[in-house]
PDB file of C-alpha atoms in Angstrom:
ATOM      1  CA  MET A 111     -30.163  26.855 -40.728  1.00  0.00           C
ATOM      2  CA  ASN A 112     -29.841  28.834 -37.553  1.00  0.00           C
ATOM      3  CA  PRO A 113     -26.107  29.208 -36.849  1.00  0.00           C
ATOM      4  CA  SER A 114     -24.897  29.298 -33.280  1.00  0.00           C
ATOM      5  CA  PRO A 115     -22.989  32.468 -32.366  1.00  0.00           C
ATOM      6  CA  SER A 116     -20.261  30.344 -30.798  1.00  0.00           C
ATOM      7  CA  ARG A 117     -19.786  27.907 -33.700  1.00  0.00           C
ATOM      8  CA  PRO A 118     -19.299  28.509 -37.420  1.00  0.00           C
ATOM      9  CA  THR A 119     -21.538  26.622 -39.848  1.00  0.00           C
ATOM     10  CA  VAL A 120     -20.103  24.915 -42.935  1.00  0.00           C
ATOM     11  CA  LEU A 121     -22.240  23.501 -45.753  1.00  0.00           C
ATOM     12  CA  PHE A 122     -20.756  20.955 -48.170  1.00  0.00           C
ATOM     13  CA  VAL A 123     -22.656  20.628 -51.465  1.00  0.00           C
ATOM     14  CA  CYS A 124     -22.288  18.269 -54.414  1.00  0.00           C
ATOM     15  CA  VAL A 125     -24.789  17.145 -57.016  1.00  0.00           C
ATOM     16  CA  HIS A 126     -26.092  13.973 -55.357  1.00  0.00           C
ATOM     17  CA  ASN A 127     -24.955  14.436 -51.731  1.00  0.00           C
ATOM     18  CA  ALA A 128     -23.730  10.858 -52.031  1.00  0.00           C
ATOM     19  CA  GLY A 129     -19.962  11.271 -52.246  1.00  0.00           C
ATOM     20  CA  ARG A 130     -17.870  14.418 -52.052  1.00  0.00           C
ATOM     21  CA  SER A 131     -20.156  16.411 -49.779  1.00  0.00           C
ATOM     22  CA  GLN A 132     -20.653  13.434 -47.463  1.00  0.00           C
ATOM     23  CA  MET A 133     -16.897  12.901 -47.217  1.00  0.00           C
ATOM     24  CA  GLY A 134     -16.175  16.567 -46.584  1.00  0.00           C
ATOM     25  CA  ALA A 135     -18.862  16.780 -43.930  1.00  0.00           C
ATOM     26  CA  ALA A 136     -17.684  13.592 -42.235  1.00  0.00           C
ATOM     27  CA  PHE A 137     -14.049  14.712 -42.141  1.00  0.00           C
ATOM     28  CA  LEU A 138     -14.926  18.136 -40.726  1.00  0.00           C
ATOM     29  CA  THR A 139     -17.317  16.630 -38.187  1.00  0.00           C
ATOM     30  CA  HIS A 140     -14.574  14.239 -37.090  1.00  0.00           C
ATOM     31  CA  LEU A 141     -11.774  16.813 -37.023  1.00  0.00           C
ATOM     32  CA  GLY A 142     -13.919  19.687 -35.710  1.00  0.00           C
ATOM     33  CA  ARG A 143     -14.910  17.755 -32.583  1.00  0.00           C
ATOM     34  CA  GLY A 144     -18.116  19.689 -32.065  1.00  0.00           C
ATOM     35  CA  ARG A 145     -16.614  23.128 -32.687  1.00  0.00           C
ATOM     36  CA  VAL A 146     -18.232  23.438 -36.140  1.00  0.00           C
ATOM     37  CA  GLU A 147     -21.856  22.970 -37.222  1.00  0.00           C
ATOM     38  CA  VAL A 148     -21.554  20.743 -40.303  1.00  0.00           C
ATOM     39  CA  ARG A 149     -24.219  20.184 -42.972  1.00  0.00           C
ATOM     40  CA  SER A 150     -24.244  18.499 -46.370  1.00  0.00           C
ATOM     41  CA  ALA A 151     -26.649  18.803 -49.278  1.00  0.00           C
ATOM     42  CA  GLY A 152     -27.115  18.014 -52.947  1.00  0.00           C
ATOM     43  CA  SER A 153     -28.739  19.867 -55.824  1.00  0.00           C
ATOM     44  CA  ALA A 154     -30.280  16.547 -56.972  1.00  0.00           C
ATOM     45  CA  PRO A 155     -29.899  14.314 -53.888  1.00  0.00           C
ATOM     46  CA  ALA A 156     -29.568  10.547 -54.226  1.00  0.00           C
ATOM     47  CA  ASP A 157     -31.422   8.141 -51.959  1.00  0.00           C
ATOM     48  CA  THR A 158     -28.241   6.627 -50.499  1.00  0.00           C
ATOM     49  CA  VAL A 159     -24.572   7.384 -49.987  1.00  0.00           C
ATOM     50  CA  ASN A 160     -22.251   5.776 -52.539  1.00  0.00           C
ATOM     51  CA  PRO A 161     -21.062   2.434 -51.080  1.00  0.00           C
ATOM     52  CA  ALA A 162     -17.485   3.141 -52.246  1.00  0.00           C
ATOM     53  CA  VAL A 163     -17.537   6.342 -50.178  1.00  0.00           C
ATOM     54  CA  VAL A 164     -18.831   4.477 -47.117  1.00  0.00           C
ATOM     55  CA  ALA A 165     -16.023   1.922 -47.552  1.00  0.00           C
ATOM     56  CA  ALA A 166     -13.332   4.575 -48.078  1.00  0.00           C
ATOM     57  CA  MET A 167     -14.379   6.502 -44.995  1.00  0.00           C
ATOM     58  CA  GLY A 168     -14.460   3.265 -43.009  1.00  0.00           C
ATOM     59  CA  GLU A 169     -10.832   2.679 -44.000  1.00  0.00           C
ATOM     60  CA  VAL A 170      -9.865   5.879 -42.172  1.00  0.00           C
ATOM     61  CA  GLY A 171     -12.044   5.087 -39.170  1.00  0.00           C
ATOM     62  CA  ILE A 172     -15.058   7.286 -39.931  1.00  0.00           C
ATOM     63  CA  ASP A 173     -18.483   5.603 -40.096  1.00  0.00           C
ATOM     64  CA  ILE A 174     -20.935   7.313 -42.444  1.00  0.00           C
ATOM     65  CA  SER A 175     -23.230   4.323 -43.018  1.00  0.00           C
TER      66      SER A 175
END
């Protein structure tokens, strides 16, 4: 990661990067409107995002599919 001097960088981490970290990153990306460099990661990453998380985020108007 090479942070920009004009924008802070935030990393969201959970075990599988399939739920909590994806939601946190999506919310901050949406609310930050380009003012924050947002990343997400997992210590044992899954192949896909949890479908329940995709559906929940869709309910609030954020597409993470």
